[in-house]
Tab-separated table of C-alpha atoms and ligand atoms in Angstrom:
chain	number	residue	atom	x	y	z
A	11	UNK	CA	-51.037	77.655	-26.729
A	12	UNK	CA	-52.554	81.450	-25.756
A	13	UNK	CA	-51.007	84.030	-24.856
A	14	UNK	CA	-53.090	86.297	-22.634
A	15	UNK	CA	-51.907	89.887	-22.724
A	16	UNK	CA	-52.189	92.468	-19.479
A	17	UNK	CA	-54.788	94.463	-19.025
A	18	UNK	CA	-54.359	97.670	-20.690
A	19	UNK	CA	-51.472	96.323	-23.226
A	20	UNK	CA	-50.534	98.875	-25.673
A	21	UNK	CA	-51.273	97.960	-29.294
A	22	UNK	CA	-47.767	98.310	-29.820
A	23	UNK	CA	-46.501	95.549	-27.396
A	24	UNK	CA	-49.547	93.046	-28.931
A	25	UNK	CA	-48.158	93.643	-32.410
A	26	UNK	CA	-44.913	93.278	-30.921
A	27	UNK	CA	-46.076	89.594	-29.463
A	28	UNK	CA	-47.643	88.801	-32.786
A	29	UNK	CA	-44.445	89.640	-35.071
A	30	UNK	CA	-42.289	87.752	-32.836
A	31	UNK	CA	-44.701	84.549	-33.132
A	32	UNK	CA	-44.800	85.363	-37.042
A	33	UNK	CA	-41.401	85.691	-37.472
A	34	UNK	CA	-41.011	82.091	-36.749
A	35	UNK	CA	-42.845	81.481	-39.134
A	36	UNK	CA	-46.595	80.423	-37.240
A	37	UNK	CA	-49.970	82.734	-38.028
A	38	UNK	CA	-51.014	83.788	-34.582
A	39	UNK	CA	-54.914	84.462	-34.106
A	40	UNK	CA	-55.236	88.028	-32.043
A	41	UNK	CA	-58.022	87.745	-29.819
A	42	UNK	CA	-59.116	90.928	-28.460
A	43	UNK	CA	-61.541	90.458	-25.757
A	44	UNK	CA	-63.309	92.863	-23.481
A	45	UNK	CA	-61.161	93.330	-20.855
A	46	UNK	CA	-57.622	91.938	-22.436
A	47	UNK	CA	-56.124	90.166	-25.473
A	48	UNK	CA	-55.388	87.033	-26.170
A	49	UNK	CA	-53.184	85.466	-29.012
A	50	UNK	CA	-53.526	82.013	-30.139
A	51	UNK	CA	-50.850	79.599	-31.277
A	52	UNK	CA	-52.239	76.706	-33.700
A	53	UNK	CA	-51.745	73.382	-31.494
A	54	UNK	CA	-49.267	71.667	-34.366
A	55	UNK	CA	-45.899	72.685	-32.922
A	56	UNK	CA	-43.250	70.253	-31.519
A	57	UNK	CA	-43.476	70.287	-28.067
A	58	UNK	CA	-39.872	71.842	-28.068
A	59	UNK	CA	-40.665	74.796	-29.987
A	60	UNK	CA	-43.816	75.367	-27.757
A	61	UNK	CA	-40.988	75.302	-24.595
A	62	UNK	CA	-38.904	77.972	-26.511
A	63	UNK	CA	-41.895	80.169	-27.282
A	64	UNK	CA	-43.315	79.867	-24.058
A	65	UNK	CA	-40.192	81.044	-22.294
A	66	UNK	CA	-39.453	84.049	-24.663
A	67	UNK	CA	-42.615	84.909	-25.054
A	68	UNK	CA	-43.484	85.072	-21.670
A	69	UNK	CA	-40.815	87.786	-21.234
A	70	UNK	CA	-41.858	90.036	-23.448
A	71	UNK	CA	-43.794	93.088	-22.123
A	72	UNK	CA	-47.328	93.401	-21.300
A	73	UNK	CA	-48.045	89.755	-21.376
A	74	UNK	CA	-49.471	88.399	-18.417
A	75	UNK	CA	-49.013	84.503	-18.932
A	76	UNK	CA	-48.839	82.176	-21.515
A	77	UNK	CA	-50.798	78.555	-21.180
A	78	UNK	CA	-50.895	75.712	-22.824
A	79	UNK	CA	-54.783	74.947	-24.365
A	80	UNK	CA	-56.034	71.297	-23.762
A	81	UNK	CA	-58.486	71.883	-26.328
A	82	UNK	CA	-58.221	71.915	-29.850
A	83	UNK	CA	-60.657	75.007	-30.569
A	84	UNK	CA	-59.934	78.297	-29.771
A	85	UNK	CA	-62.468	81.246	-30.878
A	86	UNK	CA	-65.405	78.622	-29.125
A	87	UNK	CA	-63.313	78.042	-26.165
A	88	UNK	CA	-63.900	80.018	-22.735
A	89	UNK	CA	-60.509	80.420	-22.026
A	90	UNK	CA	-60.279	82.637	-25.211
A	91	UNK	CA	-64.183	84.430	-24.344
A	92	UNK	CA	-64.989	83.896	-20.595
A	93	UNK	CA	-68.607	85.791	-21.216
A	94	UNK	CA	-71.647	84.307	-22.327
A	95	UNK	CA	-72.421	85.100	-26.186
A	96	UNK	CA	-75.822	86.301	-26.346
A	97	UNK	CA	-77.289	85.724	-29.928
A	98	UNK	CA	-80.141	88.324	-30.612
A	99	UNK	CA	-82.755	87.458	-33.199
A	100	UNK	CA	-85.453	90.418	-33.487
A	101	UNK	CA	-86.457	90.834	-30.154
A	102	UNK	CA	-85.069	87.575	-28.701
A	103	UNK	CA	-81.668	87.064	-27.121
A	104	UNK	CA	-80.420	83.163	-26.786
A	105	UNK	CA	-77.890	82.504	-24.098
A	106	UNK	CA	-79.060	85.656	-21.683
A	107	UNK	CA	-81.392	83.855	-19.245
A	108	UNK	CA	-84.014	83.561	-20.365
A	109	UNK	CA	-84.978	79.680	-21.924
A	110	UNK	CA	-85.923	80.118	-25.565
A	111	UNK	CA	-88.211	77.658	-26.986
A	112	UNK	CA	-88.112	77.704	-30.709
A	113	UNK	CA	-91.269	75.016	-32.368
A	114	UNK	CA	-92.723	74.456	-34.838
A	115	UNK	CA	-93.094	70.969	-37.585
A	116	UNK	CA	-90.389	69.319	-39.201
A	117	UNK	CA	-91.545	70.183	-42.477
A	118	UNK	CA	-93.124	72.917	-43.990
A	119	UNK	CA	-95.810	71.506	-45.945
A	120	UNK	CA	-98.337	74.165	-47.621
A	121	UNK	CA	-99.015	77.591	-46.266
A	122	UNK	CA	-102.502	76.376	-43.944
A	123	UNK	CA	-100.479	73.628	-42.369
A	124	UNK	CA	-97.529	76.043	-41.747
A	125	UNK	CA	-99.749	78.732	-40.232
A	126	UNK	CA	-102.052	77.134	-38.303
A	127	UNK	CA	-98.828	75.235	-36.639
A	128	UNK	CA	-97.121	79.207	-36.515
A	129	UNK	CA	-100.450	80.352	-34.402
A	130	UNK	CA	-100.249	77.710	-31.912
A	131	UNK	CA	-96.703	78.473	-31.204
A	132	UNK	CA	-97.095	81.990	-30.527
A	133	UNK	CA	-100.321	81.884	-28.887
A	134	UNK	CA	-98.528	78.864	-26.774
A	135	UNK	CA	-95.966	81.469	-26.279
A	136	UNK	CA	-92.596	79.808	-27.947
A	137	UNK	CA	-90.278	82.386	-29.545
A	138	UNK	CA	-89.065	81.000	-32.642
A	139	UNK	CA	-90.829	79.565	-35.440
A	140	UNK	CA	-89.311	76.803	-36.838
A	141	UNK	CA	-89.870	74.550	-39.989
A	142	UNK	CA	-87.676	72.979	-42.819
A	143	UNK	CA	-88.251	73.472	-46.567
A	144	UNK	CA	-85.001	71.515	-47.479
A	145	UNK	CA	-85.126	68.154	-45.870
A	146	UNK	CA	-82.495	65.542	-45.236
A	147	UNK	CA	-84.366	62.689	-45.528
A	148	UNK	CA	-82.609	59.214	-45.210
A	149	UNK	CA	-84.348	57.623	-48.318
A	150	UNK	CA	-84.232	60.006	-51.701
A	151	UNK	CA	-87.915	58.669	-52.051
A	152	UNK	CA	-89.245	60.256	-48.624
A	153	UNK	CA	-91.021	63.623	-48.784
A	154	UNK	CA	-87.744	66.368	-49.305
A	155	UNK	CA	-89.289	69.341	-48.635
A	156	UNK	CA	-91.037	72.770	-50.646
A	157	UNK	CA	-87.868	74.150	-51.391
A	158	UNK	CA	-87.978	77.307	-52.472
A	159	UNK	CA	-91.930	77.608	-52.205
A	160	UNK	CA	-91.394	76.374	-48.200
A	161	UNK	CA	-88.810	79.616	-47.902
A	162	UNK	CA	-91.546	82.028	-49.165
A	163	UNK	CA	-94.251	80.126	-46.972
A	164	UNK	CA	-92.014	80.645	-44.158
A	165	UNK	CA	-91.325	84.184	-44.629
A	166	UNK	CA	-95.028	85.241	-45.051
A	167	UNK	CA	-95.970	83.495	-41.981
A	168	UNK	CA	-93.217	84.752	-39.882
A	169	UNK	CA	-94.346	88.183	-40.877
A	170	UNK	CA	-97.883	87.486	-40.285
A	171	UNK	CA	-97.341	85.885	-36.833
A	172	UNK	CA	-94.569	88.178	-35.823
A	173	UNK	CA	-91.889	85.788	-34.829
A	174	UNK	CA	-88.512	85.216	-35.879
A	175	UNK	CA	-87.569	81.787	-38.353
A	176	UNK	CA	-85.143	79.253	-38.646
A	177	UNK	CA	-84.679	76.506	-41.688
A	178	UNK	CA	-81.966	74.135	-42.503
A	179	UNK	CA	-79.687	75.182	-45.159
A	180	UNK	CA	-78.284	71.847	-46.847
A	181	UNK	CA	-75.219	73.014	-49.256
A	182	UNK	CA	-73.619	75.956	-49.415
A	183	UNK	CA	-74.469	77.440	-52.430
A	184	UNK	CA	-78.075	77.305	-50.825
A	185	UNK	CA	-76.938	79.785	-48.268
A	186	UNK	CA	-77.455	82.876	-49.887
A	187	UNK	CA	-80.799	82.069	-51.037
A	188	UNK	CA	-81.986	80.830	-47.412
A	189	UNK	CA	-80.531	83.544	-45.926
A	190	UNK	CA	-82.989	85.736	-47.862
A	191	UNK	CA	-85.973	84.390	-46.208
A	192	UNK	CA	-85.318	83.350	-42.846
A	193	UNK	CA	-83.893	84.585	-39.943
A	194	UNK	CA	-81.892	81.551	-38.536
A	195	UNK	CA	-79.526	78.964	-40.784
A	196	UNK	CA	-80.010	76.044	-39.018
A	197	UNK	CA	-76.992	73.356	-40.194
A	198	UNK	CA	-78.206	69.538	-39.863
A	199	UNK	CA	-76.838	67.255	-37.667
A	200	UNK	CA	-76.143	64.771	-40.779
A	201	UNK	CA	-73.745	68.208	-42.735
A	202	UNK	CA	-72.304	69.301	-39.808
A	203	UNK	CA	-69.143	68.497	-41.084
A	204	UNK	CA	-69.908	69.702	-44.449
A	205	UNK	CA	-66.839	72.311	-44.186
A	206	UNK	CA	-67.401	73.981	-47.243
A	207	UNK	CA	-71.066	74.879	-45.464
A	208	UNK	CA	-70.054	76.047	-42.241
A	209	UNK	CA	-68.279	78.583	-44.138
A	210	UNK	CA	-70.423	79.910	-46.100
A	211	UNK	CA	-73.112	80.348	-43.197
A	212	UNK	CA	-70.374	81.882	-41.189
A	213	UNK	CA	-69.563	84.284	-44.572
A	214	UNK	CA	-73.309	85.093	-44.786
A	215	UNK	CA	-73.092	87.074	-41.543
A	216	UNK	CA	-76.547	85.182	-40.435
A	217	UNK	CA	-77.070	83.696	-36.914
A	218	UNK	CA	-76.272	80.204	-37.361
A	219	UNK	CA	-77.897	77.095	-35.283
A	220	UNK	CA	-75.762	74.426	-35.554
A	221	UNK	CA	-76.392	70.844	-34.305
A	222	UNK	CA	-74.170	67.917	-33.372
A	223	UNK	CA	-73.846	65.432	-36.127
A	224	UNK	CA	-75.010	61.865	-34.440
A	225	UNK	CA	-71.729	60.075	-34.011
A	226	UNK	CA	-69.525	63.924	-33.527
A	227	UNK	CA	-67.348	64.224	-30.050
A	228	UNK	CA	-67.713	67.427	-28.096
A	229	UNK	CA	-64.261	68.085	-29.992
A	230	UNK	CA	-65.476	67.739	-33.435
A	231	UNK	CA	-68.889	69.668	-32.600
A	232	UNK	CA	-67.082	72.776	-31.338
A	233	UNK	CA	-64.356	72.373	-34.180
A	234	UNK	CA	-67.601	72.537	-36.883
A	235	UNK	CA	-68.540	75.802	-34.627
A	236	UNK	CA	-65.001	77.125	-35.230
A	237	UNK	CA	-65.312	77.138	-38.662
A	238	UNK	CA	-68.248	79.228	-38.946
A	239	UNK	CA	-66.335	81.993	-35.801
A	240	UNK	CA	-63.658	81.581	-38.287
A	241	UNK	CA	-65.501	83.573	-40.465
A	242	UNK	CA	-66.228	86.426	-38.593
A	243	UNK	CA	-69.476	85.539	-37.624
A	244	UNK	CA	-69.947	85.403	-33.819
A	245	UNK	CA	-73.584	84.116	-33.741
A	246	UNK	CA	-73.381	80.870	-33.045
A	247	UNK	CA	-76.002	78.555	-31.128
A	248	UNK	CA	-75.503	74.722	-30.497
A	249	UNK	CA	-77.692	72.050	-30.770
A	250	UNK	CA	-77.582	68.416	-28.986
A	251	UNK	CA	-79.995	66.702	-30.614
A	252	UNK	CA	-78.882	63.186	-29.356
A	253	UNK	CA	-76.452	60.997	-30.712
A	254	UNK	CA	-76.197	57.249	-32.278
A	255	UNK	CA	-78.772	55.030	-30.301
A	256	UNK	CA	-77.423	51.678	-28.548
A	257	UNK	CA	-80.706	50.715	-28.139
A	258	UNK	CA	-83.380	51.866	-31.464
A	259	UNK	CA	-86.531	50.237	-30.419
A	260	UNK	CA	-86.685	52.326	-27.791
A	261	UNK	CA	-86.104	55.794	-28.753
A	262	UNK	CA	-84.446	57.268	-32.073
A	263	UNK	CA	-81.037	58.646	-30.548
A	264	UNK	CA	-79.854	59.618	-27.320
A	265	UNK	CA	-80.441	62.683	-25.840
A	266	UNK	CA	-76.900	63.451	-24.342
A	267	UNK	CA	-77.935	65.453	-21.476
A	268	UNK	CA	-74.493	65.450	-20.370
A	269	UNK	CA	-73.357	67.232	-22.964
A	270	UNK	CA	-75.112	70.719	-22.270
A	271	UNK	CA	-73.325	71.105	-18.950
A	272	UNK	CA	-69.714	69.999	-20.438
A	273	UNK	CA	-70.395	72.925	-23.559
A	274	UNK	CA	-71.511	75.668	-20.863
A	275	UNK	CA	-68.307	74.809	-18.651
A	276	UNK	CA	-65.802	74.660	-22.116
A	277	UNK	CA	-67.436	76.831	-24.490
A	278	UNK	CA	-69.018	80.397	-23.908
A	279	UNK	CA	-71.794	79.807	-27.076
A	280	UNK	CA	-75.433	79.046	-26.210
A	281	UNK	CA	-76.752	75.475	-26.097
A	282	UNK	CA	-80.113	74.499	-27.308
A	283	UNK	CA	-81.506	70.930	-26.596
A	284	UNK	CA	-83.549	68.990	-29.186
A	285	UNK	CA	-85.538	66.728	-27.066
A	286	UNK	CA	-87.694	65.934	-30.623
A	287	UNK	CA	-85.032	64.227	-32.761
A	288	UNK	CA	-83.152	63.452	-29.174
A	289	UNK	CA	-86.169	60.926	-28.295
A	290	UNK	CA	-88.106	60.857	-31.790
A	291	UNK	CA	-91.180	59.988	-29.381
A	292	UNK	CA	-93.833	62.518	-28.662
A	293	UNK	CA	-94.230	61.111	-25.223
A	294	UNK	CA	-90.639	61.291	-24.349
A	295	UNK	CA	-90.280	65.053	-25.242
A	296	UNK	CA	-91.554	66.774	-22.368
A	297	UNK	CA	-89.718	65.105	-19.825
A	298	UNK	CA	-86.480	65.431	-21.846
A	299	UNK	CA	-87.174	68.917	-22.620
A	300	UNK	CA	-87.597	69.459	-18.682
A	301	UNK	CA	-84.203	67.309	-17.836
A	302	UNK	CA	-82.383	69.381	-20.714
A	303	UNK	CA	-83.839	72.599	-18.638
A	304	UNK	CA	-82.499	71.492	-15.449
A	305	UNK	CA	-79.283	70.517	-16.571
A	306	UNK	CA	-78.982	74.401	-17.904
A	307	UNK	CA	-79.792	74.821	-21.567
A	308	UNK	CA	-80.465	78.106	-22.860
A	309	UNK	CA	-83.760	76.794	-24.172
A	310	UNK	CA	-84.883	73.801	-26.508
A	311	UNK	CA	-86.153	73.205	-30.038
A	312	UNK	CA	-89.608	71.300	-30.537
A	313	UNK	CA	-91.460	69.652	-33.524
A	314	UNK	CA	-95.315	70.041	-33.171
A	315	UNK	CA	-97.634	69.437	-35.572
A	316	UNK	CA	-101.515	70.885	-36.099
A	317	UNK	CA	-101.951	66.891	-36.794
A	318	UNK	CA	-99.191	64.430	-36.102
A	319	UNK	CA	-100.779	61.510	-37.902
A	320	UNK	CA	-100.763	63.476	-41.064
A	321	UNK	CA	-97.034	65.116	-40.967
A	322	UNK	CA	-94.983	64.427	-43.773
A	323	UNK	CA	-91.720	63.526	-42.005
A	324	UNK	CA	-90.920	63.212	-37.966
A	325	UNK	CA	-95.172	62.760	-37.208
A	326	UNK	CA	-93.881	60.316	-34.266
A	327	UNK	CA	-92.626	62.993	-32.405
A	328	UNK	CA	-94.166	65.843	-33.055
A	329	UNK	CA	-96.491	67.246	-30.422
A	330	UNK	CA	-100.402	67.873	-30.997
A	331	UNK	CA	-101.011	71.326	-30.122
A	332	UNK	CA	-102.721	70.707	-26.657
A	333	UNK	CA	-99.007	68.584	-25.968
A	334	UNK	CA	-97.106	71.729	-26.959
A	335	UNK	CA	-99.552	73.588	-25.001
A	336	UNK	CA	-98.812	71.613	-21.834
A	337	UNK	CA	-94.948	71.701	-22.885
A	338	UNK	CA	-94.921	75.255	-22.610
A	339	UNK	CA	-96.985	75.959	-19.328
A	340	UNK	CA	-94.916	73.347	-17.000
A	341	UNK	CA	-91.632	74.214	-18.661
A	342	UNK	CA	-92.699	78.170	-17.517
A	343	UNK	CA	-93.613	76.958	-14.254
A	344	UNK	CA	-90.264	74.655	-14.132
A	345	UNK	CA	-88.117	77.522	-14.879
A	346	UNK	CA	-89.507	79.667	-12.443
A	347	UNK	CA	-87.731	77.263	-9.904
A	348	UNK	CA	-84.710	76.750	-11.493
A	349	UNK	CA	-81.757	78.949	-9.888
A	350	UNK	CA	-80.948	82.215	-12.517
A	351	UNK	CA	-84.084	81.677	-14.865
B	412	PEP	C1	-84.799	68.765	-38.225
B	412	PEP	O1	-84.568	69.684	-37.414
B	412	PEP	O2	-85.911	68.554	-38.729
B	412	PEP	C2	-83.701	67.830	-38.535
B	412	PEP	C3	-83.649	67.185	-39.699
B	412	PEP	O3	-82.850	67.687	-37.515
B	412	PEP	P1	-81.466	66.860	-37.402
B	412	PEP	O4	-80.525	67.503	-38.389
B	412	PEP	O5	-81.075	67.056	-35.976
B	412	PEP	O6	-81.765	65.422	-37.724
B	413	MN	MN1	-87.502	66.625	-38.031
C-alpha cells in the first residue's frame, strides 16, 4: 500500500501519518520525493487491516490518496519515483539520453591484453571500460580470473585511457576491496540473489550494475535491486543479459528484449542490455545490441577482445576490434534515428 501525501504537506502531518501507521504496530518506509511524499506499507497485511488503514488513513490531513501497490517492490517502483534516475560515473550519466556503451573482454588477462582491448574502446568511442578479475566460471577448473592483480591492472589502465571501470564483485566481503579500484560493482547474474551481497554493494555507497540472474522474474530482479536502494544507495543500473535458453545449440540464453520496455514502464532505474552473454555469439551481438536500442535501453554492455581465439573465457562472443568498431558506428548512426536519442 502507499500513501501519497499533498503537495506541500507539513512535516508535521507526514510524521503524523507515519505514527499512526506505527502505532499499529507496521514500520512505514517515508518516501520523500521531489515534488511530494510518499509512505509505504510492507504488502504482508490481511486484507482487512489494509481496508481499515486505508479508510483512516485516507482522512487524515494532507494526504492526497492512498493506493494499493500491485508490485511487491517499492523504492524501484515508479509509482514511488516517477523520474528517471540518472547514474553519473565521472563524466558519464546512464539513464539521461544518451545510450552508453560500456566494452571491453570478459576477463582481464595481463596488463597488454587489457590495454590494448581499453584503446580500442575509447578510440571506438564506448564509455565504460569493462573487464572481470573475479570470474564465475561454471567449472572450478576454467580460468577464474587475476584477482587482485586484475583490480590493479584495471585501475592503471582506466587511468591511462581516461575512462571509467566496472568489475564483478563475487562475495561480499570482496566489496570493499573492489570498490577500491574500480568505479562500477557489477553483481553477476549467477549472485544476484546473493542477499548478503547486494547489501554490502548498496552499504559501499558505489554505483552498482546489477544483472538478472538467468531463471529471475521481473519481480525477483527488481526485489535484488531493492535490497541494494535499501541501503541508501540510489545508483542502481540493470542488466538483462538473457535468461535460461529453450533452445542451446543455437545461442547461449535469451536475450529478453521484452524485458527492457516492461522495467522502463515499472521501474524508474536505468536498463542496460547485454547482447554478449544474451546471444554468447559474436555474430548475433550487433543485431541484438541494435533491437535492445530500439526497444529503449539506456545503452548496452559488450565483450570484445584484441583476439577472440585467444580469450580466456567468453572468446565466442567477443567482438574483434574491427566488429566493435562497426558496432559502434551503426549503433551511432541507429540512434540518431531513434525518437529522444
Ligand atoms: C560477465 O559479465 O562476464 C559475466 C560473467 O556476466 P553474467 O554474470 O551475466 O554471466
Ligand atoms: Mn563474460
Amino acid at each position: 500500500m502507499i500513501i501519497v501525501m499533498q503537495m506541500g504537506a507539513t512535516p508535521e502531518q507526514i510524521e503524523a501519518v507515519a505514527a499512526s501507521i506505527r502505532s499499529r504496530g507496521i514500520d512505514p518506509l517515508v518516501l520523500p520525493g521531489e515534488d511530494r511524499t510518499a509512505i509505504g506499507i510492507p504488502a504482508s497485511l490481511s486484507s482487512d487491516a489494509r481496508t481499515d488503514i486505508e479508510a483512516q488513513i485516507a482522512a487524515m490531513d494532507g494526504v492526497s490518496k492512498v493506493t494499493q501497490t500491485s508490485h511487491p517492490y517499492k523504492l524501484a517502483s515508479r509509482e514511488f519515483h516517477r523520474e528517471d534516475t540518472l547514474v553519473t560515473v565521472g563524466e558519464v550519466v546512464i539513464g539521461g539520453g544518451d545510450f552508453v556503451v560500456m566494452g571491453g573482454p570478459c576477463s582481464i588477462e595481463s596488463y597488454e591484453q587489457f590495454s590494448s582491448a581499453a584503446l580500442i574502446v575509447k578510440s571506438a568511442g564506448a564509455q565504460i571500460l569493462r573487464g572481470g578479475a573475479f570470474k564465475p566460471r561454471t567449472s572450478p577448473y576454467a580460468f577464474q580470473g587475476l584477482a587482485l592483480e586484475g583490480l590493479k591492472i584495471m585501475q592503471q589502465v582506466g587511468q591511462e585511457v581516461g575512462l571509467p571501470t566496472i568489475t564483478e564483485v563475487m562475495s561480499g566481503d570482496l566489496v570493499p576491496l573492489v570498490a577500491e579500484y574500480v568505479d562500477i560493482l557489477q553483481i553477476g547474474a549467477r549472485s544476484m540473489q546473493n542477499f548478503p551481497l547486494l547489501i554490502e554493494a548498496g552499504k559501499s555507497g558505489k554505483p552498482v550494475f546489477l544483472k538478472r540472474g538467468p531463471s529471475a522474474t521481473i519481480d525477483e530482479f527488481l526485489l535484488a535491486a531493492e535490497y541494494v536502494l535499501s541501503q541508501g544507495n540510489p545508483n542502481v543500473i540493470l542488466c538483462e543479459r538473457g535468461i535460461v535458453a529453450l533452445d542451446k545449440a543455437y545461442t547461449r540464453n535469451v536475450l529478453d528484449l521484452a524485458a527492457i520496455p516492461v522495467l522502463k514502464e515499472h521501474t524508474h532505474l536505468p536498463v542496460i542490455a547485454d547482447p554478449s552473454h544474451g546471444t554468447g555469439v559474436a555474430r548475433y551481438v550487433l543485431p541484438m545490441a541494435k533491437a535492445a536500442l530500439v526497444a529503449g535501453a539506456d545503452g548496452i554492455m559488450v565483450e570484445m577482445h584484441p583476439n577472440p581465439r585467444e580469450a580466456l573465457s567468453d572468446g565466442s562472443q567477443a567482438l574483434r576490434p574491427e566488429q566493435f568498431q562497426k558496432l559502434m558506428d551503426e549503433i551511432h548512426h541507429l540512434a540518431t534515428f531513434v525518437k529522444g536519442r
